[in-house]
Amino acid sequence: MIVVSGGVSLTTPSEPPPAATFAMPLTVALLAGVLAVSVLLAIGLGAAAVPPGETLRYLWAAVTGGTITAGDVTAYQIIWQVRTPRVLLAVLVGAGLSVVGVAIQAMVRNALADPYVLGVSSGASAGAVLVGVTGALTALGVYAVSAGAFLGALLVSALVYLASREAGGLTPLRLVLTGVAMAFGFQAVMSLIVYFVPDGESTSTVLFWSMGGFGAATWGALPVVAAAVAVTVVVLRRLGRSLDVLALGDETSASLGVDTVRLRRGLFVLTSLATGAMVAVSGAIGFVGLVLPHLVRLWTGAAHVRVLTIAPLAGAIFMVWADLVARTLVAPRELPLGVITALVGVPVFVVLLRRRGYLLGGR
């Protein structure tokens, strides 16, 4: 047990809660099962509901190259071409935002940090809107807007890095302040675009990229996001012990042999690329990367290896159901996904604040 300023006690990685230690394999198996069932139900549910048995039959036929009857073609196309890539994208983005949120909160030592605190989402949104309005990158076809979003995210990441860098490396406070400033700046760019191109299409594009959604999901969008999320999860889990030490402060980290400058730089690059890849296909979906890490810590304890094991599964499950609500609650219209995540995230975050005040800076 380590006691820091303000009388707050933190449990070190060598002192894990016994329940979390023994229940981890069972917890992972349970959440994996819940995720599999959630995916199956989400693929089948919608304006045209398909029973789970029929959904499994269509998925099996698609995977194995089986045959279906002529009367099943419409339902098969809805299941395989429309809903399956959408639900799988929700799984990937939910898992990715959760683990990136865990890493960024450790990197900047701020419980209010989330994947978008560095301004990446605003840069991606501005890039997507700019491409949509100007018609740039037309050679990329249907991927032009996503490519514009990713380039915008990279631009903001580079600007934040250059503006935050100092002789001692990247400091948490400078990273957060620079990211917030860049976010406001690129939001102003989006407002200017809408002001000078006041048509309904540009306005709806801004709404999508600022509130998020999976309505444009395709099979072609999945490989890049899957690779980005998989690499991020694997690398962050391997850095779990280092993240535990980093969360204790730079001086403590240095005394324990952790190169905070190099670690924070690597985390910045990794989380920026992963966030950019996700925002490029889903827009900015708030509160997932902010609230899920705290909920998982209540369950597993503070050690990052455990948190980064459970967070992807929990985030994926939450995102699948949030997307299902977004597309079915007022069907045939579709709610922006950010509305659903905010309606869930805000009250949960307030409850966490009142029950676990030390997580947000002490009682």
mmCIF file of C-alpha atoms in Angstrom:
data_model
loop_
_atom_site.group_PDB
_atom_site.id
_atom_site.type_symbol
_atom_site.label_atom_id
_atom_site.label_comp_id
_atom_site.label_asym_id
_atom_site.label_seq_id
_atom_site.Cartn_x
_atom_site.Cartn_y
_atom_site.Cartn_z
ATOM 1 C CA MET A 1 0.000 0.000 0.000
ATOM 2 C CA ILE A 2 1.387 3.428 -1.004
ATOM 3 C CA VAL A 3 0.083 6.649 0.573
ATOM 4 C CA VAL A 4 0.328 9.822 -1.504
ATOM 5 C CA SER A 5 -0.556 13.462 -0.857
ATOM 6 C CA GLY A 6 -3.988 14.089 0.612
ATOM 7 C CA GLY A 7 -4.029 10.756 2.421
ATOM 8 C CA VAL A 8 -5.116 8.829 -0.652
ATOM 9 C CA SER A 9 -3.953 5.216 -0.638
ATOM 10 C CA LEU A 10 -3.215 3.315 -3.786
ATOM 11 C CA THR A 11 -2.889 -0.444 -4.118
ATOM 12 C CA THR A 12 0.277 -1.458 -5.927
ATOM 13 C CA PRO A 13 0.353 -4.163 -8.608
ATOM 14 C CA SER A 14 1.962 -6.585 -6.158
ATOM 15 C CA GLU A 15 -1.095 -6.321 -3.905
ATOM 16 C CA PRO A 16 -4.052 -7.352 -6.089
ATOM 17 C CA PRO A 17 -7.489 -7.943 -4.634
ATOM 18 C CA PRO A 18 -7.813 -11.711 -4.025
ATOM 19 C CA ALA A 19 -11.223 -11.890 -5.703
ATOM 20 C CA ALA A 20 -9.879 -10.309 -8.892
ATOM 21 C CA THR A 21 -6.899 -12.667 -8.899
ATOM 22 C CA PHE A 22 -8.958 -15.859 -8.721
ATOM 23 C CA ALA A 23 -11.978 -14.691 -10.712
ATOM 24 C CA MET A 24 -10.121 -13.292 -13.742
ATOM 25 C CA PRO A 25 -10.347 -16.368 -16.059
ATOM 26 C CA LEU A 26 -14.000 -16.882 -15.123
ATOM 27 C CA THR A 27 -14.732 -13.192 -15.655
ATOM 28 C CA VAL A 28 -13.113 -13.199 -19.092
ATOM 29 C CA ALA A 29 -15.036 -16.328 -20.088
ATOM 30 C CA LEU A 30 -18.309 -14.864 -18.818
ATOM 31 C CA LEU A 31 -17.835 -11.554 -20.640
ATOM 32 C CA ALA A 32 -16.773 -13.330 -23.833
ATOM 33 C CA GLY A 33 -19.979 -15.359 -23.700
ATOM 34 C CA VAL A 34 -22.082 -12.267 -23.071
ATOM 35 C CA LEU A 35 -20.366 -10.540 -25.992
ATOM 36 C CA ALA A 36 -21.046 -13.470 -28.339
ATOM 37 C CA VAL A 37 -24.731 -13.534 -27.388
ATOM 38 C CA SER A 38 -24.961 -9.743 -27.683
ATOM 39 C CA VAL A 39 -23.467 -9.817 -31.172
ATOM 40 C CA LEU A 40 -25.869 -12.527 -32.311
ATOM 41 C CA LEU A 41 -28.919 -10.704 -30.940
ATOM 42 C CA ALA A 42 -27.788 -7.318 -32.295
ATOM 43 C CA ILE A 43 -27.304 -8.755 -35.781
ATOM 44 C CA GLY A 44 -30.795 -10.238 -35.740
ATOM 45 C CA LEU A 45 -32.661 -7.306 -34.196
ATOM 46 C CA GLY A 46 -33.751 -4.233 -36.106
ATOM 47 C CA ALA A 47 -36.570 -2.881 -38.229
ATOM 48 C CA ALA A 48 -36.744 -6.324 -39.849
ATOM 49 C CA ALA A 49 -36.165 -8.720 -36.961
ATOM 50 C CA VAL A 50 -34.636 -12.133 -37.699
ATOM 51 C CA PRO A 51 -34.840 -14.961 -35.110
ATOM 52 C CA PRO A 52 -31.482 -16.052 -33.604
ATOM 53 C CA GLY A 53 -31.716 -19.471 -35.243
ATOM 54 C CA GLU A 54 -32.193 -17.963 -38.685
ATOM 55 C CA THR A 55 -29.439 -15.446 -38.002
ATOM 56 C CA LEU A 56 -27.027 -18.255 -37.168
ATOM 57 C CA ARG A 57 -28.044 -20.107 -40.315
ATOM 58 C CA TYR A 58 -27.364 -17.081 -42.521
ATOM 59 C CA LEU A 59 -24.024 -16.406 -40.836
ATOM 60 C CA TRP A 60 -23.007 -20.048 -41.234
ATOM 61 C CA ALA A 61 -23.950 -19.991 -44.905
ATOM 62 C CA ALA A 62 -21.904 -16.825 -45.442
ATOM 63 C CA VAL A 63 -18.837 -18.149 -43.645
ATOM 64 C CA THR A 64 -18.866 -21.636 -45.160
ATOM 65 C CA GLY A 65 -20.129 -20.704 -48.617
ATOM 66 C CA GLY A 66 -23.392 -22.578 -48.113
ATOM 67 C CA THR A 67 -26.561 -22.066 -50.112
ATOM 68 C CA ILE A 68 -29.802 -20.310 -49.232
ATOM 69 C CA THR A 69 -33.195 -20.297 -50.887
ATOM 70 C CA ALA A 70 -34.362 -17.521 -53.189
ATOM 71 C CA GLY A 71 -36.883 -16.398 -50.572
ATOM 72 C CA ASP A 72 -34.099 -15.853 -48.028
ATOM 73 C CA VAL A 73 -31.953 -13.582 -50.183
ATOM 74 C CA THR A 74 -33.298 -10.297 -48.783
ATOM 75 C CA ALA A 75 -32.970 -11.374 -45.151
ATOM 76 C CA TYR A 76 -29.529 -12.832 -45.861
ATOM 77 C CA GLN A 77 -28.295 -9.574 -47.377
ATOM 78 C CA ILE A 78 -29.622 -7.576 -44.420
ATOM 79 C CA ILE A 79 -27.856 -9.888 -41.980
ATOM 80 C CA TRP A 80 -24.543 -10.313 -43.775
ATOM 81 C CA GLN A 81 -24.043 -7.140 -45.789
ATOM 82 C CA VAL A 82 -25.642 -4.547 -43.509
ATOM 83 C CA ARG A 83 -25.844 -5.605 -39.877
ATOM 84 C CA THR A 84 -22.869 -7.918 -39.401
ATOM 85 C CA PRO A 85 -20.159 -5.395 -40.405
ATOM 86 C CA ARG A 86 -21.948 -2.739 -38.369
ATOM 87 C CA VAL A 87 -22.087 -4.845 -35.215
ATOM 88 C CA LEU A 88 -18.492 -6.034 -35.620
ATOM 89 C CA LEU A 89 -17.366 -2.426 -36.054
ATOM 90 C CA ALA A 90 -19.210 -1.551 -32.838
ATOM 91 C CA VAL A 91 -17.307 -4.358 -31.090
ATOM 92 C CA LEU A 92 -13.957 -3.075 -32.338
ATOM 93 C CA VAL A 93 -14.584 0.593 -31.592
ATOM 94 C CA GLY A 94 -16.035 -0.130 -28.159
ATOM 95 C CA ALA A 95 -13.045 -2.284 -27.237
ATOM 96 C CA GLY A 96 -10.577 0.213 -28.687
ATOM 97 C CA LEU A 97 -12.021 3.301 -27.002
ATOM 98 C CA SER A 98 -12.045 1.530 -23.639
ATOM 99 C CA VAL A 99 -8.385 0.482 -23.700
ATOM 100 C CA VAL A 100 -7.234 3.809 -25.144
ATOM 101 C CA GLY A 101 -9.150 5.575 -22.371
ATOM 102 C CA VAL A 102 -7.303 3.497 -19.772
ATOM 103 C CA ALA A 103 -3.930 4.333 -21.336
ATOM 104 C CA ILE A 104 -4.598 8.063 -21.684
ATOM 105 C CA GLN A 105 -5.811 8.382 -18.097
ATOM 106 C CA ALA A 106 -2.546 6.819 -16.966
ATOM 107 C CA MET A 107 -0.460 8.844 -19.432
ATOM 108 C CA VAL A 108 -1.783 12.253 -18.327
ATOM 109 C CA ARG A 109 -2.627 11.135 -14.757
ATOM 110 C CA ASN A 110 -6.081 12.624 -15.052
ATOM 111 C CA ALA A 111 -9.273 10.701 -14.280
ATOM 112 C CA LEU A 112 -11.243 13.032 -16.574
ATOM 113 C CA ALA A 113 -9.156 12.152 -19.632
ATOM 114 C CA ASP A 114 -10.604 10.172 -22.519
ATOM 115 C CA PRO A 115 -9.454 9.230 -26.041
ATOM 116 C CA TYR A 116 -10.508 12.628 -27.374
ATOM 117 C CA VAL A 117 -8.792 14.833 -24.783
ATOM 118 C CA LEU A 118 -5.837 15.369 -27.152
ATOM 119 C CA GLY A 119 -8.042 16.942 -29.834
ATOM 120 C CA VAL A 120 -7.878 13.959 -32.181
ATOM 121 C CA SER A 121 -11.649 13.764 -32.672
ATOM 122 C CA SER A 122 -11.955 17.436 -33.613
ATOM 123 C CA GLY A 123 -9.145 17.117 -36.146
ATOM 124 C CA ALA A 124 -10.703 13.992 -37.633
ATOM 125 C CA SER A 125 -14.117 15.639 -37.835
ATOM 126 C CA ALA A 126 -12.691 18.735 -39.507
ATOM 127 C CA GLY A 127 -10.773 16.599 -42.003
ATOM 128 C CA ALA A 128 -13.852 14.538 -42.844
ATOM 129 C CA VAL A 129 -16.064 17.595 -43.301
ATOM 130 C CA LEU A 130 -13.443 19.365 -45.409
ATOM 131 C CA VAL A 131 -13.113 16.365 -47.728
ATOM 132 C CA GLY A 132 -16.878 15.994 -47.962
ATOM 133 C CA VAL A 133 -17.410 19.645 -48.865
ATOM 134 C CA THR A 134 -14.470 20.135 -51.246
ATOM 135 C CA GLY A 135 -14.561 16.733 -52.908
ATOM 136 C CA ALA A 136 -10.875 16.134 -52.226
ATOM 137 C CA LEU A 137 -9.337 12.642 -52.276
ATOM 138 C CA THR A 138 -11.924 11.482 -54.800
ATOM 139 C CA ALA A 139 -9.450 8.888 -56.068
ATOM 140 C CA LEU A 140 -10.127 6.926 -52.884
ATOM 141 C CA GLY A 141 -13.802 6.561 -53.721
ATOM 142 C CA VAL A 142 -16.013 5.637 -50.770
ATOM 143 C CA TYR A 143 -13.003 5.780 -48.442
ATOM 144 C CA ALA A 144 -12.263 9.447 -49.181
ATOM 145 C CA VAL A 145 -14.084 10.861 -46.156
ATOM 146 C CA SER A 146 -12.565 8.288 -43.790
ATOM 147 C CA ALA A 147 -9.113 9.024 -45.194
ATOM 148 C CA GLY A 148 -9.705 12.741 -44.658
ATOM 149 C CA ALA A 149 -10.725 12.057 -41.072
ATOM 150 C CA PHE A 150 -7.616 9.985 -40.425
ATOM 151 C CA LEU A 151 -5.348 12.627 -41.954
ATOM 152 C CA GLY A 152 -7.037 15.293 -39.833
ATOM 153 C CA ALA A 153 -6.451 13.184 -36.734
ATOM 154 C CA LEU A 154 -2.767 12.763 -37.628
ATOM 155 C CA LEU A 155 -2.422 16.500 -38.216
ATOM 156 C CA VAL A 156 -3.826 17.345 -34.795
ATOM 157 C CA SER A 157 -1.668 14.699 -33.136
ATOM 158 C CA ALA A 158 1.444 16.160 -34.747
ATOM 159 C CA LEU A 159 0.477 19.702 -33.727
ATOM 160 C CA VAL A 160 -0.249 18.656 -30.139
ATOM 161 C CA TYR A 161 3.052 16.799 -29.925
ATOM 162 C CA LEU A 162 5.086 19.704 -31.307
ATOM 163 C CA ALA A 163 3.332 22.276 -29.122
ATOM 164 C CA SER A 164 3.568 20.154 -25.947
ATOM 165 C CA ARG A 165 7.149 18.996 -26.343
ATOM 166 C CA GLU A 166 9.766 20.554 -24.095
ATOM 167 C CA ALA A 167 13.241 19.697 -22.901
ATOM 168 C CA GLY A 168 11.940 17.334 -20.240
ATOM 169 C CA GLY A 169 9.631 15.490 -22.635
ATOM 170 C CA LEU A 170 5.837 15.487 -22.751
ATOM 171 C CA THR A 171 4.255 16.616 -19.496
ATOM 172 C CA PRO A 172 0.673 15.612 -18.641
ATOM 173 C CA LEU A 173 -0.576 19.154 -18.033
ATOM 174 C CA ARG A 174 0.839 20.533 -21.278
ATOM 175 C CA LEU A 175 -0.600 17.608 -23.225
ATOM 176 C CA VAL A 176 -4.092 18.151 -21.841
ATOM 177 C CA LEU A 177 -4.075 21.923 -22.226
ATOM 178 C CA THR A 178 -2.685 21.771 -25.756
ATOM 179 C CA GLY A 179 -5.165 19.082 -26.744
ATOM 180 C CA VAL A 180 -8.108 21.100 -25.430
ATOM 181 C CA ALA A 181 -6.893 24.207 -27.261
ATOM 182 C CA MET A 182 -6.499 22.268 -30.527
ATOM 183 C CA ALA A 183 -9.965 20.775 -30.092
ATOM 184 C CA PHE A 184 -11.521 24.241 -29.850
ATOM 185 C CA GLY A 185 -9.492 25.407 -32.824
ATOM 186 C CA PHE A 186 -10.589 22.604 -35.129
ATOM 187 C CA GLN A 187 -14.176 22.899 -33.951
ATOM 188 C CA ALA A 188 -13.969 26.496 -35.132
ATOM 189 C CA VAL A 189 -12.739 25.215 -38.503
ATOM 190 C CA MET A 190 -15.812 23.003 -38.770
ATOM 191 C CA SER A 191 -18.060 25.931 -37.884
ATOM 192 C CA LEU A 192 -16.457 28.036 -40.614
ATOM 193 C CA ILE A 193 -17.016 25.275 -43.161
ATOM 194 C CA VAL A 194 -20.693 25.054 -42.271
ATOM 195 C CA TYR A 195 -20.992 28.841 -42.281
ATOM 196 C CA PHE A 196 -19.543 29.253 -45.762
ATOM 197 C CA VAL A 197 -21.154 26.110 -47.189
ATOM 198 C CA PRO A 198 -24.589 26.262 -45.538
ATOM 199 C CA ASP A 199 -26.182 23.226 -47.131
ATOM 200 C CA GLY A 200 -27.933 20.359 -45.438
ATOM 201 C CA GLU A 201 -25.331 17.790 -46.428
ATOM 202 C CA SER A 202 -22.411 19.556 -44.765
ATOM 203 C CA THR A 203 -24.464 20.177 -41.632
ATOM 204 C CA SER A 204 -25.463 16.515 -41.367
ATOM 205 C CA THR A 205 -21.861 15.484 -41.979
ATOM 206 C CA VAL A 206 -20.706 17.669 -39.087
ATOM 207 C CA LEU A 207 -23.425 16.165 -36.880
ATOM 208 C CA PHE A 208 -22.337 12.631 -37.746
ATOM 209 C CA TRP A 209 -18.651 13.219 -37.097
ATOM 210 C CA SER A 210 -19.313 15.082 -33.847
ATOM 211 C CA MET A 211 -21.856 12.566 -32.447
ATOM 212 C CA GLY A 212 -20.665 9.326 -34.050
ATOM 213 C CA GLY A 213 -22.393 6.291 -35.480
ATOM 214 C CA PHE A 214 -21.893 3.071 -37.435
ATOM 215 C CA GLY A 215 -24.428 3.668 -40.186
ATOM 216 C CA ALA A 216 -21.718 3.773 -42.846
ATOM 217 C CA ALA A 217 -20.029 0.527 -41.725
ATOM 218 C CA THR A 218 -18.742 -1.742 -44.495
ATOM 219 C CA TRP A 219 -16.665 -4.887 -44.610
ATOM 220 C CA GLY A 220 -13.845 -2.859 -46.148
ATOM 221 C CA ALA A 221 -13.577 -0.661 -43.055
ATOM 222 C CA LEU A 222 -13.046 -3.538 -40.637
ATOM 223 C CA PRO A 223 -9.483 -4.778 -41.362
ATOM 224 C CA VAL A 224 -7.697 -1.499 -40.615
ATOM 225 C CA VAL A 225 -9.663 -0.867 -37.429
ATOM 226 C CA ALA A 226 -9.259 -4.478 -36.317
ATOM 227 C CA ALA A 227 -5.493 -4.293 -36.803
ATOM 228 C CA ALA A 228 -5.242 -0.958 -34.962
ATOM 229 C CA VAL A 229 -7.306 -2.158 -32.000
ATOM 230 C CA ALA A 230 -5.532 -5.539 -31.782
ATOM 231 C CA VAL A 231 -2.074 -3.964 -31.796
ATOM 232 C CA THR A 232 -3.151 -1.375 -29.228
ATOM 233 C CA VAL A 233 -4.601 -3.967 -26.849
ATOM 234 C CA VAL A 234 -1.553 -6.252 -27.090
ATOM 235 C CA VAL A 235 1.004 -3.462 -26.650
ATOM 236 C CA LEU A 236 -0.839 -1.808 -23.761
ATOM 237 C CA ARG A 237 -1.237 -5.105 -21.893
ATOM 238 C CA ARG A 238 2.508 -5.695 -22.217
ATOM 239 C CA LEU A 239 3.037 -2.207 -20.763
ATOM 240 C CA GLY A 240 0.640 -2.859 -17.883
ATOM 241 C CA ARG A 241 3.271 -2.811 -15.135
ATOM 242 C CA SER A 242 4.835 0.340 -16.549
ATOM 243 C CA LEU A 243 1.423 2.037 -16.597
ATOM 244 C CA ASP A 244 0.955 1.127 -12.944
ATOM 245 C CA VAL A 245 4.207 2.875 -12.114
ATOM 246 C CA LEU A 246 3.510 5.850 -14.419
ATOM 247 C CA ALA A 247 0.227 6.524 -12.629
ATOM 248 C CA LEU A 248 2.193 7.102 -9.403
ATOM 249 C CA GLY A 249 4.027 10.130 -10.839
ATOM 250 C CA ASP A 250 7.162 10.858 -12.813
ATOM 251 C CA GLU A 251 9.505 11.038 -9.823
ATOM 252 C CA THR A 252 8.340 7.712 -8.455
ATOM 253 C CA SER A 253 8.525 6.182 -11.928
ATOM 254 C CA ALA A 254 12.082 7.383 -12.426
ATOM 255 C CA SER A 255 13.124 5.972 -9.049
ATOM 256 C CA LEU A 256 11.668 2.604 -10.109
ATOM 257 C CA GLY A 257 13.549 2.592 -13.409
ATOM 258 C CA VAL A 258 10.770 3.596 -15.808
ATOM 259 C CA ASP A 259 11.746 6.041 -18.561
ATOM 260 C CA THR A 260 8.672 8.271 -18.407
ATOM 261 C CA VAL A 261 9.724 10.437 -21.356
ATOM 262 C CA ARG A 262 10.052 7.493 -23.711
ATOM 263 C CA LEU A 263 6.981 5.723 -22.336
ATOM 264 C CA ARG A 264 4.737 8.776 -22.590
ATOM 265 C CA ARG A 265 5.956 9.497 -26.129
ATOM 266 C CA GLY A 266 5.208 5.928 -27.186
ATOM 267 C CA LEU A 267 1.788 6.011 -25.557
ATOM 268 C CA PHE A 268 0.988 9.292 -27.270
ATOM 269 C CA VAL A 269 1.818 7.901 -30.714
ATOM 270 C CA LEU A 270 0.001 4.608 -30.145
ATOM 271 C CA THR A 271 -3.185 6.119 -28.712
ATOM 272 C CA SER A 272 -3.300 8.880 -31.328
ATOM 273 C CA LEU A 273 -3.040 6.417 -34.223
ATOM 274 C CA ALA A 274 -5.629 4.074 -32.689
ATOM 275 C CA THR A 275 -8.048 6.906 -31.948
ATOM 276 C CA GLY A 276 -7.597 8.329 -35.431
ATOM 277 C CA ALA A 277 -8.330 4.945 -37.006
ATOM 278 C CA MET A 278 -11.505 4.554 -34.953
ATOM 279 C CA VAL A 279 -12.790 8.087 -35.433
ATOM 280 C CA ALA A 280 -12.187 7.764 -39.173
ATOM 281 C CA VAL A 281 -14.896 5.087 -39.421
ATOM 282 C CA SER A 282 -17.243 5.939 -36.556
ATOM 283 C CA GLY A 283 -16.968 9.625 -35.748
ATOM 284 C CA ALA A 284 -16.452 10.836 -32.185
ATOM 285 C CA ILE A 285 -18.370 8.713 -29.667
ATOM 286 C CA GLY A 286 -18.129 10.233 -26.231
ATOM 287 C CA PHE A 287 -18.072 8.850 -22.685
ATOM 288 C CA VAL A 288 -17.057 5.277 -23.597
ATOM 289 C CA GLY A 289 -13.348 5.883 -23.060
ATOM 290 C CA LEU A 290 -14.072 8.051 -20.023
ATOM 291 C CA VAL A 291 -16.551 5.983 -18.007
ATOM 292 C CA LEU A 292 -15.723 2.361 -18.908
ATOM 293 C CA PRO A 293 -12.185 2.448 -17.424
ATOM 294 C CA HIS A 294 -13.585 3.613 -14.086
ATOM 295 C CA LEU A 295 -16.295 0.959 -14.052
ATOM 296 C CA VAL A 296 -13.764 -1.750 -14.834
ATOM 297 C CA ARG A 297 -11.417 -0.553 -12.084
ATOM 298 C CA LEU A 298 -14.239 -0.894 -9.556
ATOM 299 C CA TRP A 299 -14.491 -4.528 -10.632
ATOM 300 C CA THR A 300 -10.867 -5.569 -11.115
ATOM 301 C CA GLY A 301 -8.820 -3.202 -8.989
ATOM 302 C CA ALA A 302 -6.274 -0.668 -10.180
ATOM 303 C CA ALA A 303 -3.630 -2.921 -11.751
ATOM 304 C CA HIS A 304 -3.536 -2.108 -15.459
ATOM 305 C CA VAL A 305 -2.928 -5.667 -16.656
ATOM 306 C CA ARG A 306 -6.297 -6.701 -15.239
ATOM 307 C CA VAL A 307 -8.042 -3.513 -16.312
ATOM 308 C CA LEU A 308 -6.744 -3.862 -19.875
ATOM 309 C CA THR A 309 -7.945 -7.477 -19.960
ATOM 310 C CA ILE A 310 -11.532 -6.694 -18.976
ATOM 311 C CA ALA A 311 -11.963 -3.223 -20.511
ATOM 312 C CA PRO A 312 -12.036 -4.357 -24.188
ATOM 313 C CA LEU A 313 -14.772 -6.906 -23.506
ATOM 314 C CA ALA A 314 -16.825 -4.522 -21.375
ATOM 315 C CA GLY A 315 -16.465 -1.716 -23.907
ATOM 316 C CA ALA A 316 -17.436 -3.974 -26.797
ATOM 317 C CA ILE A 317 -20.572 -5.210 -25.017
ATOM 318 C CA PHE A 318 -21.633 -1.701 -24.103
ATOM 319 C CA MET A 319 -21.094 -0.373 -27.614
ATOM 320 C CA VAL A 320 -23.055 -3.208 -29.254
ATOM 321 C CA TRP A 321 -26.098 -2.511 -27.112
ATOM 322 C CA ALA A 322 -25.769 1.280 -27.382
ATOM 323 C CA ASP A 323 -25.714 0.996 -31.167
ATOM 324 C CA LEU A 324 -28.721 -1.339 -31.110
ATOM 325 C CA VAL A 325 -30.695 1.199 -29.070
ATOM 326 C CA ALA A 326 -29.588 4.024 -31.371
ATOM 327 C CA ARG A 327 -30.925 2.304 -34.489
ATOM 328 C CA THR A 328 -34.110 0.799 -33.032
ATOM 329 C CA LEU A 329 -35.425 3.250 -30.428
ATOM 330 C CA VAL A 330 -37.053 5.621 -32.940
ATOM 331 C CA ALA A 331 -36.921 3.352 -36.021
ATOM 332 C CA PRO A 332 -36.912 3.872 -38.943
ATOM 333 C CA ARG A 333 -34.930 6.966 -37.948
ATOM 334 C CA GLU A 334 -31.549 6.518 -36.283
ATOM 335 C CA LEU A 335 -30.328 8.448 -33.266
ATOM 336 C CA PRO A 336 -26.735 9.710 -33.149
ATOM 337 C CA LEU A 337 -24.793 7.170 -31.123
ATOM 338 C CA GLY A 338 -23.199 9.903 -29.026
ATOM 339 C CA VAL A 339 -26.638 10.767 -27.672
ATOM 340 C CA ILE A 340 -27.094 7.257 -26.297
ATOM 341 C CA THR A 341 -23.604 7.022 -24.799
ATOM 342 C CA ALA A 342 -24.012 10.454 -23.181
ATOM 343 C CA LEU A 343 -27.432 9.598 -21.716
ATOM 344 C CA VAL A 344 -25.875 6.515 -20.134
ATOM 345 C CA GLY A 345 -22.442 7.937 -19.387
ATOM 346 C CA VAL A 346 -23.399 11.164 -17.619
ATOM 347 C CA PRO A 347 -25.485 9.642 -14.791
ATOM 348 C CA VAL A 348 -23.040 6.748 -14.375
ATOM 349 C CA PHE A 349 -20.156 9.188 -14.131
ATOM 350 C CA VAL A 350 -21.991 11.311 -11.539
ATOM 351 C CA VAL A 351 -22.688 8.200 -9.451
ATOM 352 C CA LEU A 352 -19.040 7.184 -9.680
ATOM 353 C CA LEU A 353 -18.001 10.680 -8.643
ATOM 354 C CA ARG A 354 -20.159 10.533 -5.531
ATOM 355 C CA ARG A 355 -19.292 6.955 -4.560
ATOM 356 C CA ARG A 356 -15.576 6.945 -5.388
ATOM 357 C CA GLY A 357 -14.475 10.527 -4.992
ATOM 358 C CA TYR A 358 -10.767 9.662 -4.660
ATOM 359 C CA LEU A 359 -10.719 8.618 -8.317
ATOM 360 C CA LEU A 360 -11.285 12.232 -9.295
ATOM 361 C CA GLY A 361 -8.709 13.906 -7.129
ATOM 362 C CA GLY A 362 -9.506 13.098 -3.534
ATOM 363 C CA ARG A 363 -12.416 13.421 -1.160
#
